[in-house]
Coordinates of C-alpha atoms and ligand atoms in Angstrom, one line a residue:
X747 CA -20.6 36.3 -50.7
X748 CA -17.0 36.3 -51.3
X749 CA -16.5 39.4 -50.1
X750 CA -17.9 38.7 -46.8
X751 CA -15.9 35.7 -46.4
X752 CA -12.6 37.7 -47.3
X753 CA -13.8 40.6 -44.6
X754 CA -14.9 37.6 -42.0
X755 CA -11.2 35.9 -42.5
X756 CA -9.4 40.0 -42.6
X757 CA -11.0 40.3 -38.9
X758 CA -10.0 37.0 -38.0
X759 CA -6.6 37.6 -39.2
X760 CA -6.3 41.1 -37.3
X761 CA -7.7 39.9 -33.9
X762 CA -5.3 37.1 -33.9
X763 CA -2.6 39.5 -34.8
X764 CA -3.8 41.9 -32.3
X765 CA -3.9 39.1 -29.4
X766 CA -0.3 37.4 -30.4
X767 CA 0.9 41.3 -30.0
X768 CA -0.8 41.9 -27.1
X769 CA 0.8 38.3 -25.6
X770 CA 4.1 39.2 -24.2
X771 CA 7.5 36.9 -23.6
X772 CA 6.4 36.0 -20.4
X773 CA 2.8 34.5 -20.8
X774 CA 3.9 33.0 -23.4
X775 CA 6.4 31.2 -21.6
X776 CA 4.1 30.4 -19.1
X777 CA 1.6 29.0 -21.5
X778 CA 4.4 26.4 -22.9
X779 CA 5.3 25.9 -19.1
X780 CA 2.1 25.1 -18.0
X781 CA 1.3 22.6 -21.2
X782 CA 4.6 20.6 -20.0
X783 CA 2.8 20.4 -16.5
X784 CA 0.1 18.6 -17.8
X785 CA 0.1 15.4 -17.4
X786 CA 1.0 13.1 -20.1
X787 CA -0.2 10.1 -18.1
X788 CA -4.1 9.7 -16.3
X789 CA -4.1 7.8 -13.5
X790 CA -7.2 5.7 -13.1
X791 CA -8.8 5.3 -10.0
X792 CA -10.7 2.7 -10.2
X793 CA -7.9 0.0 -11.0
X794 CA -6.1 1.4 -8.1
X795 CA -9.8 0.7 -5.7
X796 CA -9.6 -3.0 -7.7
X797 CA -6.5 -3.5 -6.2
X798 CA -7.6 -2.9 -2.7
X799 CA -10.6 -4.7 -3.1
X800 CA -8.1 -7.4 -4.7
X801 CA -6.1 -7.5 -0.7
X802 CA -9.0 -7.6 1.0
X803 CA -10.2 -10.3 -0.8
X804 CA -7.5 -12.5 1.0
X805 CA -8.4 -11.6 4.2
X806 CA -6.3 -9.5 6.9
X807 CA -2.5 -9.7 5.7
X808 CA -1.6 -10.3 9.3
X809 CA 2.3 -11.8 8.9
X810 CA 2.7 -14.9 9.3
X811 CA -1.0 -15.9 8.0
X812 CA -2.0 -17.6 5.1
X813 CA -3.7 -14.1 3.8
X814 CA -0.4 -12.8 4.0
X815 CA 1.3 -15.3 2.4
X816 CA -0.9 -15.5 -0.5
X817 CA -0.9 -11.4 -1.0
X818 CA 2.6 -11.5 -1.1
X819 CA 2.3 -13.6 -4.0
X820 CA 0.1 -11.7 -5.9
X821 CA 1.9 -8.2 -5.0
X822 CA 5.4 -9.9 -6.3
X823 CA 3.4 -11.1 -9.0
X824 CA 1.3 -8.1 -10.4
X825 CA 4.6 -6.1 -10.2
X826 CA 6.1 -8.7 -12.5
X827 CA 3.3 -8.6 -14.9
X828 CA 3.9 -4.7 -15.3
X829 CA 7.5 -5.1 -15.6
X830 CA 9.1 -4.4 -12.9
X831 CA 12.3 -5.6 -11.9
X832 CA 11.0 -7.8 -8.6
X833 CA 13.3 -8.8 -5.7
X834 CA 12.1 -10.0 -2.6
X835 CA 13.5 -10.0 1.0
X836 CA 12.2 -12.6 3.5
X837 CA 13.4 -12.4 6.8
X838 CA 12.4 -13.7 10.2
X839 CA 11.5 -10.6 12.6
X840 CA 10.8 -10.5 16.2
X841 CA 8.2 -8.3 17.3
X842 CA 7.7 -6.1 20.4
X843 CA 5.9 -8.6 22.1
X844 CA 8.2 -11.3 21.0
X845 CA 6.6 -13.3 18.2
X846 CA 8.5 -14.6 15.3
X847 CA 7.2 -13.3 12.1
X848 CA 8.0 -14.3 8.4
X849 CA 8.3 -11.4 6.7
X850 CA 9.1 -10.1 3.1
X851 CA 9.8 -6.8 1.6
X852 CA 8.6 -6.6 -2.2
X853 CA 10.9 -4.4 -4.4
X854 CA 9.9 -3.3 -7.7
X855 CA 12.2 -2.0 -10.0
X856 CA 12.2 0.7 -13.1
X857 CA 15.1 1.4 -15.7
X858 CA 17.6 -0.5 -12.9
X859 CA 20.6 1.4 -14.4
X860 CA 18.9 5.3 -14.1
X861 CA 21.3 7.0 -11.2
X862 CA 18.4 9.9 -11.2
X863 CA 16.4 7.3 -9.2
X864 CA 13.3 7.8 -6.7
X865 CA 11.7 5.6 -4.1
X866 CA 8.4 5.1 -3.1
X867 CA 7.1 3.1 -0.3
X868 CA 4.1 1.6 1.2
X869 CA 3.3 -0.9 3.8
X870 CA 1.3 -4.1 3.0
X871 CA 1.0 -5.8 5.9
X872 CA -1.9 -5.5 8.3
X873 CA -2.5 -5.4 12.1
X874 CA -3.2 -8.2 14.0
X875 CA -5.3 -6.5 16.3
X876 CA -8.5 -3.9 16.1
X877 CA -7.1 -2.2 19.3
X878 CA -9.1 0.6 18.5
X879 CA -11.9 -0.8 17.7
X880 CA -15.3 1.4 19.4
X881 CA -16.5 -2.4 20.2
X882 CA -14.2 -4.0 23.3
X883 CA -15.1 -7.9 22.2
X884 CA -13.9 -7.3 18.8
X885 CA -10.4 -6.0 20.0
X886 CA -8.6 -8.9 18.8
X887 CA -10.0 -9.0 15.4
X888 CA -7.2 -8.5 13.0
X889 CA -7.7 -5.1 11.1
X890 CA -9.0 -5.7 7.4
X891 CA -6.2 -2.7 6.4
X892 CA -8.4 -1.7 3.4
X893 CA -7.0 2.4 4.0
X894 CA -4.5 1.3 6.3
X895 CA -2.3 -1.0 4.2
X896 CA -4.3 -1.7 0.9
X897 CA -4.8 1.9 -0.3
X898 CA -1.0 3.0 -0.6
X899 CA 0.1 -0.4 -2.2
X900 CA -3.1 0.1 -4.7
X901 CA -2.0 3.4 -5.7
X902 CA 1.5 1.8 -6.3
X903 CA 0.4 -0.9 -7.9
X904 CA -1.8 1.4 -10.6
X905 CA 1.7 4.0 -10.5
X906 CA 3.8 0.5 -11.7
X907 CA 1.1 -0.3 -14.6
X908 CA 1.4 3.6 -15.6
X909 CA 5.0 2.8 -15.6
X910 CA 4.8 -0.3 -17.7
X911 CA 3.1 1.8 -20.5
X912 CA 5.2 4.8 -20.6
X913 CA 8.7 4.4 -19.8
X914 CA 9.9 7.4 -17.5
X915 CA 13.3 9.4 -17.3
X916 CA 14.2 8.6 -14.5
X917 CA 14.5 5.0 -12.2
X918 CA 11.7 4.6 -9.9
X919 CA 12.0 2.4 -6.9
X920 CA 8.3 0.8 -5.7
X921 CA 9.2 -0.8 -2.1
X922 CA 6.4 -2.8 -0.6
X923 CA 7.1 -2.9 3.4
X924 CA 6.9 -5.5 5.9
X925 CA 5.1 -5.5 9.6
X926 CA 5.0 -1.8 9.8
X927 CA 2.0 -2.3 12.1
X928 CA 3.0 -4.9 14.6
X929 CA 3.9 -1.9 16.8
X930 CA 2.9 -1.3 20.6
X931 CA 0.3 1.2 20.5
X932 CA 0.5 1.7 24.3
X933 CA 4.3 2.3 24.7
X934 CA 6.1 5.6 23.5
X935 CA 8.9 3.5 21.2
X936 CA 8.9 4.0 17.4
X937 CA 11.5 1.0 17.4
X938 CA 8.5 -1.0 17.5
X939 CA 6.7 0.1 14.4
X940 CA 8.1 -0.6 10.7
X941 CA 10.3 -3.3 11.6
X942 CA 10.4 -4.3 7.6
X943 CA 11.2 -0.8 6.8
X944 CA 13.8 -1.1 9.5
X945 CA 15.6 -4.2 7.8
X946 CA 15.5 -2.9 4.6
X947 CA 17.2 0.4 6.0
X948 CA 19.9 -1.8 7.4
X949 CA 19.9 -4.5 4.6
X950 CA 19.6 -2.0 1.9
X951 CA 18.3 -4.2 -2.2
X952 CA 21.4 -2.7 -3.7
X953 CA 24.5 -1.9 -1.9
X954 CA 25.0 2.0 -1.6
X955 CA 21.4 2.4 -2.5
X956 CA 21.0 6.3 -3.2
X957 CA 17.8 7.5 -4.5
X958 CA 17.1 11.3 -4.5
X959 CA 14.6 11.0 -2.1
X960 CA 11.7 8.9 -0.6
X961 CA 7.9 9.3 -0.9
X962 CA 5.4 6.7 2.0
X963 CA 2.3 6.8 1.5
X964 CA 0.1 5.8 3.9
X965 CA -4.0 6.2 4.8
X966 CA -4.8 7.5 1.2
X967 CA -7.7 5.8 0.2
X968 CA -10.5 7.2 2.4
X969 CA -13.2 9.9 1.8
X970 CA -12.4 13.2 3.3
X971 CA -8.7 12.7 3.5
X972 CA -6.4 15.7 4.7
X973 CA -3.0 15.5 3.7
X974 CA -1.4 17.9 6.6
X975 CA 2.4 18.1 6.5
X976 CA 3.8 15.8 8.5
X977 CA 6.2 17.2 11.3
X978 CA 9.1 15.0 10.8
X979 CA 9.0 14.7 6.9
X980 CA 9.2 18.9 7.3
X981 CA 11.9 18.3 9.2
X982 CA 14.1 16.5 7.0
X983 CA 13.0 16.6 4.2
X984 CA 11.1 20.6 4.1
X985 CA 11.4 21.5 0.0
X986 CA 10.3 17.7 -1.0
X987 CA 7.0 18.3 1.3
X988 CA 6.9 21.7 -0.6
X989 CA 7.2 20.6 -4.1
X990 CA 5.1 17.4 -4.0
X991 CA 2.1 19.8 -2.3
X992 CA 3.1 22.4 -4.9
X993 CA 2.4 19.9 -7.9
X994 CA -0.4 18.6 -6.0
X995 CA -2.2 21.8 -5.9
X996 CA -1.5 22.6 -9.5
X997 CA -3.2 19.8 -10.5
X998 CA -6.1 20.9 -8.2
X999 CA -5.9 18.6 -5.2
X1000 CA -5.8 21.2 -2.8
X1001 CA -8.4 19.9 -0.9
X1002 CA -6.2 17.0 -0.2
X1003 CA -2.7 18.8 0.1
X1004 CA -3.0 21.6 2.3
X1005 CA -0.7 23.7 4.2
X1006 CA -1.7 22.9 7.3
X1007 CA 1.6 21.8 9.4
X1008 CA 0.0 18.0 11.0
X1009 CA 1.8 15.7 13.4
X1010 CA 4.6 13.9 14.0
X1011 CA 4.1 10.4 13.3
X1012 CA 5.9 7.4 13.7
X1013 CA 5.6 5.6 9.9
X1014 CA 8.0 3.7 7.6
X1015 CA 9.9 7.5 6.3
X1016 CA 11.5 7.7 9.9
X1017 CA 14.1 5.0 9.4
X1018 CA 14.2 5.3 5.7
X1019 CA 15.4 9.2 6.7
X1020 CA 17.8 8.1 9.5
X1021 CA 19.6 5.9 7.0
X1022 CA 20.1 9.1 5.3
X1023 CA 17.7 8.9 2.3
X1024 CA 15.0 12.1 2.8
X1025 CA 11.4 10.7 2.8
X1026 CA 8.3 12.4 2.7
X1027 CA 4.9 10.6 4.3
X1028 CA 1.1 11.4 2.6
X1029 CA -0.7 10.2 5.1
X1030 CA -4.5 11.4 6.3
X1031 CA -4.6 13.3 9.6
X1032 CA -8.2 14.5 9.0
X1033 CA -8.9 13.2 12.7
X1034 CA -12.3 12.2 12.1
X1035 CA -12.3 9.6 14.9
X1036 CA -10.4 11.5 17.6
X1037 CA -7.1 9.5 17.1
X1038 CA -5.4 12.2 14.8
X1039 CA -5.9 9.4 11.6
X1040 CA -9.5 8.1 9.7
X1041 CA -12.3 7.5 11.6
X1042 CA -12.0 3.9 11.5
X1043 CA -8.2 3.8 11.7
X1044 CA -7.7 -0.3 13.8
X1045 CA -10.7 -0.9 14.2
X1046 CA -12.7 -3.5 12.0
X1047 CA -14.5 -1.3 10.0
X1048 CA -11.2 -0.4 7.6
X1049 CA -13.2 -2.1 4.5
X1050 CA -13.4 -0.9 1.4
X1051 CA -16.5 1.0 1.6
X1052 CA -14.6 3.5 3.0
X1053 CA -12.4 3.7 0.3
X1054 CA -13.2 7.0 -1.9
X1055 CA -11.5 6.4 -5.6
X1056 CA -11.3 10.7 -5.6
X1057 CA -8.9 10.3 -2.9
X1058 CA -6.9 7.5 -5.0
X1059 CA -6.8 9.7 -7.5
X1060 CA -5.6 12.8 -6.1
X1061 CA -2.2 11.1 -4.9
X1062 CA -1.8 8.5 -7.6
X1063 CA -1.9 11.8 -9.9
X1064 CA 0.0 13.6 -8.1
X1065 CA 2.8 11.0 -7.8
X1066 CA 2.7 10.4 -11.6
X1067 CA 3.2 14.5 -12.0
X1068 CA 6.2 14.2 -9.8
X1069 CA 7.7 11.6 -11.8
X1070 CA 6.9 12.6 -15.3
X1071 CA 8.4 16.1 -14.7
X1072 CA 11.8 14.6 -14.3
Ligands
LIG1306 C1 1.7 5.3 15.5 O1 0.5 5.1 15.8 C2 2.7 5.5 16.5 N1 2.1 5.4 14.3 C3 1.2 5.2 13.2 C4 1.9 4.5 12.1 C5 0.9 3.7 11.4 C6 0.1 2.7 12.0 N2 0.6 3.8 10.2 C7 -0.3 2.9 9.9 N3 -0.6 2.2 10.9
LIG1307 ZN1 -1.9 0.9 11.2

């Protein structure tokens, strides 16, 4: 019996031998490579989904309603309660078709004092009309913004807890946006789209305000999203698109990321890249209902039913991997 154990443990020891032999430099340097890629820190899903359920809850965020009012409570207030450093912006905007809106942009703020700093961005509000909505008489519904408004601010939301429990490198900016979709659909102007966005570029939280880049997200809650890359986040900002799709694929959400070039949309990262800051926008062109965006993109049925927590996950992941590699 002791022999066989001693033969038993002499194989063991010479196959292991053989293998570390056979292991060059190289994979091995791969292997402690691809152990630092894996993520430290899970993002969970479903607290991001209970935080769009949570907006909806209060109705469509339209500005200047009492749904909107109220959210912006809670949104200052859950980023307070995972330790953020909050500052808020309120400012009176005109829209396109000249109403006065109270607006706020909600800032949440990690390690303050990091100059390795990045930002990312989502927009809260919600529009006040269903304009696309497949039934004419409900046109004028405001849109419930469960994808398009509550699922990039839900991710965030889950990224700032994530934040609160494990302290990264680097500073991490989390801006929530303003009457980004007040904008005239009919009209070719972008100036008429992320007018929060556009008073933050011009009223910036912190003088001289230089993070390394920007990342919007926007549309990334539904089922069967398709993260094309954006034309004008290619265009000024080309080897973020690649590295954020690069660590989103290695964590296997190439479903999601693929290399398709997509559109060129008018979003929030326009005027954060015109004040010279490169942004990135995640946001789904799967084109399911003919308007280049989710089936039910402004129309009434943007609940969250729609909302798929595998979708959540692949970009709340993903922007946890691009943060904890710094
Ligand atoms: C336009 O439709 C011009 N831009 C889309 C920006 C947007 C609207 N994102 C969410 N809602
Ligand atoms: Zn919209």
């Amino acid at each position: 019996m002791k022999y066989f154990c001693f033969l038993i443990m002499a194989v063991m020891a010479l196959a292991g031998c053989s293998s570390r032999t056979k292991q060059g430099a190289e994979t091995q340097a791969a292997a402690v490579e691809a152990k630092a890629a894996v993520p430290e820190v899970e993002f969970d899903a479903d607290s991001a989904y209970a935080r769009v359920v949570e907006q909806c809850a209060f109705g469509p965020r339209v500005p200047g309603s009492e749904a909107h009012r109220r959210c912006g409570d809670y949104l200052a207030g859950r980023l307070r309660s995972y330790g953020a450093a909050v500052t808020e912006q309120r400012m009176t905007l005109t829209t396109f078709d000249g109403t006065e809106i109270n607006c706020r942009n909600i800032i949440g703020e990690y390690n303050p004092d990091a100059s390795k700093r990045l930002l990312l961005l989502a927009h809260w509000d919600c529009r006040p009309w269903a304009d696309n909505d497949p039934d004419p008489a409900r046109r004028r519904e405001p849109v419930p913004g469960a994808n398009d408004g509550a699922s990039g601010v839900a991710v965030l939301l889950e990224v700032a807890r994530q934040l609160s429990v494990n302290a990264p490198k680097i500073g991490v900016d989390i801006l929530l946006t303003d009457a980004e979709d007040w904008g005239d659909s009919g009209a070719g102007n972008d100036d008429t789209w992320a007018l929060g966005t556009q008073y933050w570029a011009a009223n910036p939280h912190k003088p001289g305000y230089r993070p390394m880049y920007g990342i919007l997200l926007d549309m990334v809650g539904a089922g069967g999203a398709v993260f094309a890359r954006e034309y004008f986040s290619t265009y000024y900002a080309r080897g973020i698109v690649d590295e954020v799709w690069r660590v989103a694929q290695a964590a296997g959400y190439g479903d999601y990321f693929v290399d398709d070039s997509g559109g060129a949309i008018t979003d929030d990262h326009i005027f954060v890249n015109r004040a010279g800051i490169p942004c990135i926008d995640i946001i789904d062109q799967s084109g399911d209902g003919g308007t280049g965006f989710f089936k039910q993109w402004h129309t009434t049925g943007d609940t969250p039913d729609i909302i798929d927590t595998a979708t959540l996950k692949a970009v709340g992941q993903t922007m946890l991997n691009v943060i904890y590699n710094y």
